[in-house]
Tab-separated table of C-alpha atoms in Angstrom:
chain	number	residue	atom	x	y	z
A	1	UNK	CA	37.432	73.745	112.518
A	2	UNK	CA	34.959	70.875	111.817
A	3	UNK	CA	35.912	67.588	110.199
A	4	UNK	CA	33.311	65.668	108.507
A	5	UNK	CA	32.780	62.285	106.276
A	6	UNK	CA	32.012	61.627	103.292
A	7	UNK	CA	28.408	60.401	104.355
A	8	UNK	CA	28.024	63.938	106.170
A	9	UNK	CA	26.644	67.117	104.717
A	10	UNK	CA	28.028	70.456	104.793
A	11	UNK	CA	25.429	73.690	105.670
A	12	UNK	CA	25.148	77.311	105.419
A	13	UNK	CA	22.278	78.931	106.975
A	14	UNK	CA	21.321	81.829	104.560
A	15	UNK	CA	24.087	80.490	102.093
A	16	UNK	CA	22.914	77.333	100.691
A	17	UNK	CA	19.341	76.526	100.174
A	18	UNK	CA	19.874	73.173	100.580
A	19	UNK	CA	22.939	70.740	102.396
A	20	UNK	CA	25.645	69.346	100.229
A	21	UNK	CA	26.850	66.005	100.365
A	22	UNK	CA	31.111	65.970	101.302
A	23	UNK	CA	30.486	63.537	98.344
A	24	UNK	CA	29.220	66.135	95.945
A	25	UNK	CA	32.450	68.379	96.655
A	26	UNK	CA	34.630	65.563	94.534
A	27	UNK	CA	32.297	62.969	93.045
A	28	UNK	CA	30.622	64.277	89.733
A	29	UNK	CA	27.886	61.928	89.666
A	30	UNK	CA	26.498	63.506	93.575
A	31	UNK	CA	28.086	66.929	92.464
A	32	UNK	CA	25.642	66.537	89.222
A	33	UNK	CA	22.719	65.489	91.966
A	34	UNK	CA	22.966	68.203	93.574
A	35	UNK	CA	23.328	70.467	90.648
A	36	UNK	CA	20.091	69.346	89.317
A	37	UNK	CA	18.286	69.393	92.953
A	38	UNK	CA	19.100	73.066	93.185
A	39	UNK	CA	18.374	73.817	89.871
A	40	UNK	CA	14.584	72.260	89.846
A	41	UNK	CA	14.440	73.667	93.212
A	42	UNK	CA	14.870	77.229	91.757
A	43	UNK	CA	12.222	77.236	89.802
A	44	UNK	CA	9.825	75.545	92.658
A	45	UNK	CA	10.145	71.974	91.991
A	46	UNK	CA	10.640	69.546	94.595
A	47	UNK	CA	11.775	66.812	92.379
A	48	UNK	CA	11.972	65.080	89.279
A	49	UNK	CA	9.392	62.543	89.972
A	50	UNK	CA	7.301	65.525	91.139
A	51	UNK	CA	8.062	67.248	88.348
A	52	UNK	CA	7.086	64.191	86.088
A	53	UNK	CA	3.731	63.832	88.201
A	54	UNK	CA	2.840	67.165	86.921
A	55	UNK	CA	3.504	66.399	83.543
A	56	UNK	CA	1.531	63.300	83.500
A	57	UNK	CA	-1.211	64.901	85.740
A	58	UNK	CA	-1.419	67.813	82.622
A	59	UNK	CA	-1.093	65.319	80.048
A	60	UNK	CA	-4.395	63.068	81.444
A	61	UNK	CA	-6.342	66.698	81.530
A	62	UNK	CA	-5.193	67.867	77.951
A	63	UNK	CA	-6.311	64.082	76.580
A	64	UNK	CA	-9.817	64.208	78.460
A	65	UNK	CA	-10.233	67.675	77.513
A	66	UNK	CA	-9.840	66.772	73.659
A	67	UNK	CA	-11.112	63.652	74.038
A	68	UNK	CA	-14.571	65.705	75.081
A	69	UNK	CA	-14.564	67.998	72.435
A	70	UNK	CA	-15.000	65.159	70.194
A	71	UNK	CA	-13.171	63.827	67.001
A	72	UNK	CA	-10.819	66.634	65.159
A	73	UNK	CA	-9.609	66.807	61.648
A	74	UNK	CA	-5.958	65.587	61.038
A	75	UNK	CA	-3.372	68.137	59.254
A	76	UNK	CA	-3.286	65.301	56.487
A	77	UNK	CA	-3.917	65.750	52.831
A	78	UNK	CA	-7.662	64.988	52.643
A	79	UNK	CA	-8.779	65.844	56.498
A	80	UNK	CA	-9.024	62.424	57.499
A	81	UNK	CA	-11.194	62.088	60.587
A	82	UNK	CA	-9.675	60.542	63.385
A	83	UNK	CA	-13.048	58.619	64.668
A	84	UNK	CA	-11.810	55.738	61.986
A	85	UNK	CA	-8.326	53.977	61.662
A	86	UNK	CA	-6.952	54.947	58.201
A	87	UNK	CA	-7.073	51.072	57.416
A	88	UNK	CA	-10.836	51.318	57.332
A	89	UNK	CA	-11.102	54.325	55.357
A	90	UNK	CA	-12.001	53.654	52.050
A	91	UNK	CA	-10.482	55.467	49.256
A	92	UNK	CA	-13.121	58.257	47.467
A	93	UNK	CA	-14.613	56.920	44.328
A	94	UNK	CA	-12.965	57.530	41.082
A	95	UNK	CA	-15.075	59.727	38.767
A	96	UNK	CA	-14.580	59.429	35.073
């Protein structure tokens, strides 16, 4: 038998992927942790900071990549452009 602390962590070669906090066994908050850490690591992410790195890194791309292809037409009534704020636009003339 081994005895262990609560600062310790518990490991299964071939069982668990990764160690578990003693903690995590009766504590929700480091029993949701860990949840979460095995859960992002299932599907190949390290971390949630990594995982919001990615999302920022795809987000920069996507907004360079549009920003290259030049102004687009908005799904508004009237196809404003988007090169001008709408407070500059002036209204079409009125035709009698």
């Amino acid at each position: 038998m081994r005895v262990v602390t609560a600062e310790e962590a518990l490991t299964a070669e071939g069982v668990l992927t990764n160690p578990v906090t003693v903690d995590a066994l009766y504590d929700p908050d480091h029993a949701e942790a860990a949840i979460f850490r095995n859960l992002l690591n299932r599907r190949g992410v390290e971390s949630l900071e990594a995982l919001r790195e990615a999302g920022r890194a795809e987000g920069k791309a996507e907004g360079k990549a549009e920003g290259r292809a030049g102004p687009r037409r908005s799904g508004a009534p009237g196809g404003h452009s988007l090169d001008r704020p709408a407070a500059l636009r002036r209204p079409p003339p009125k035709t009698r």
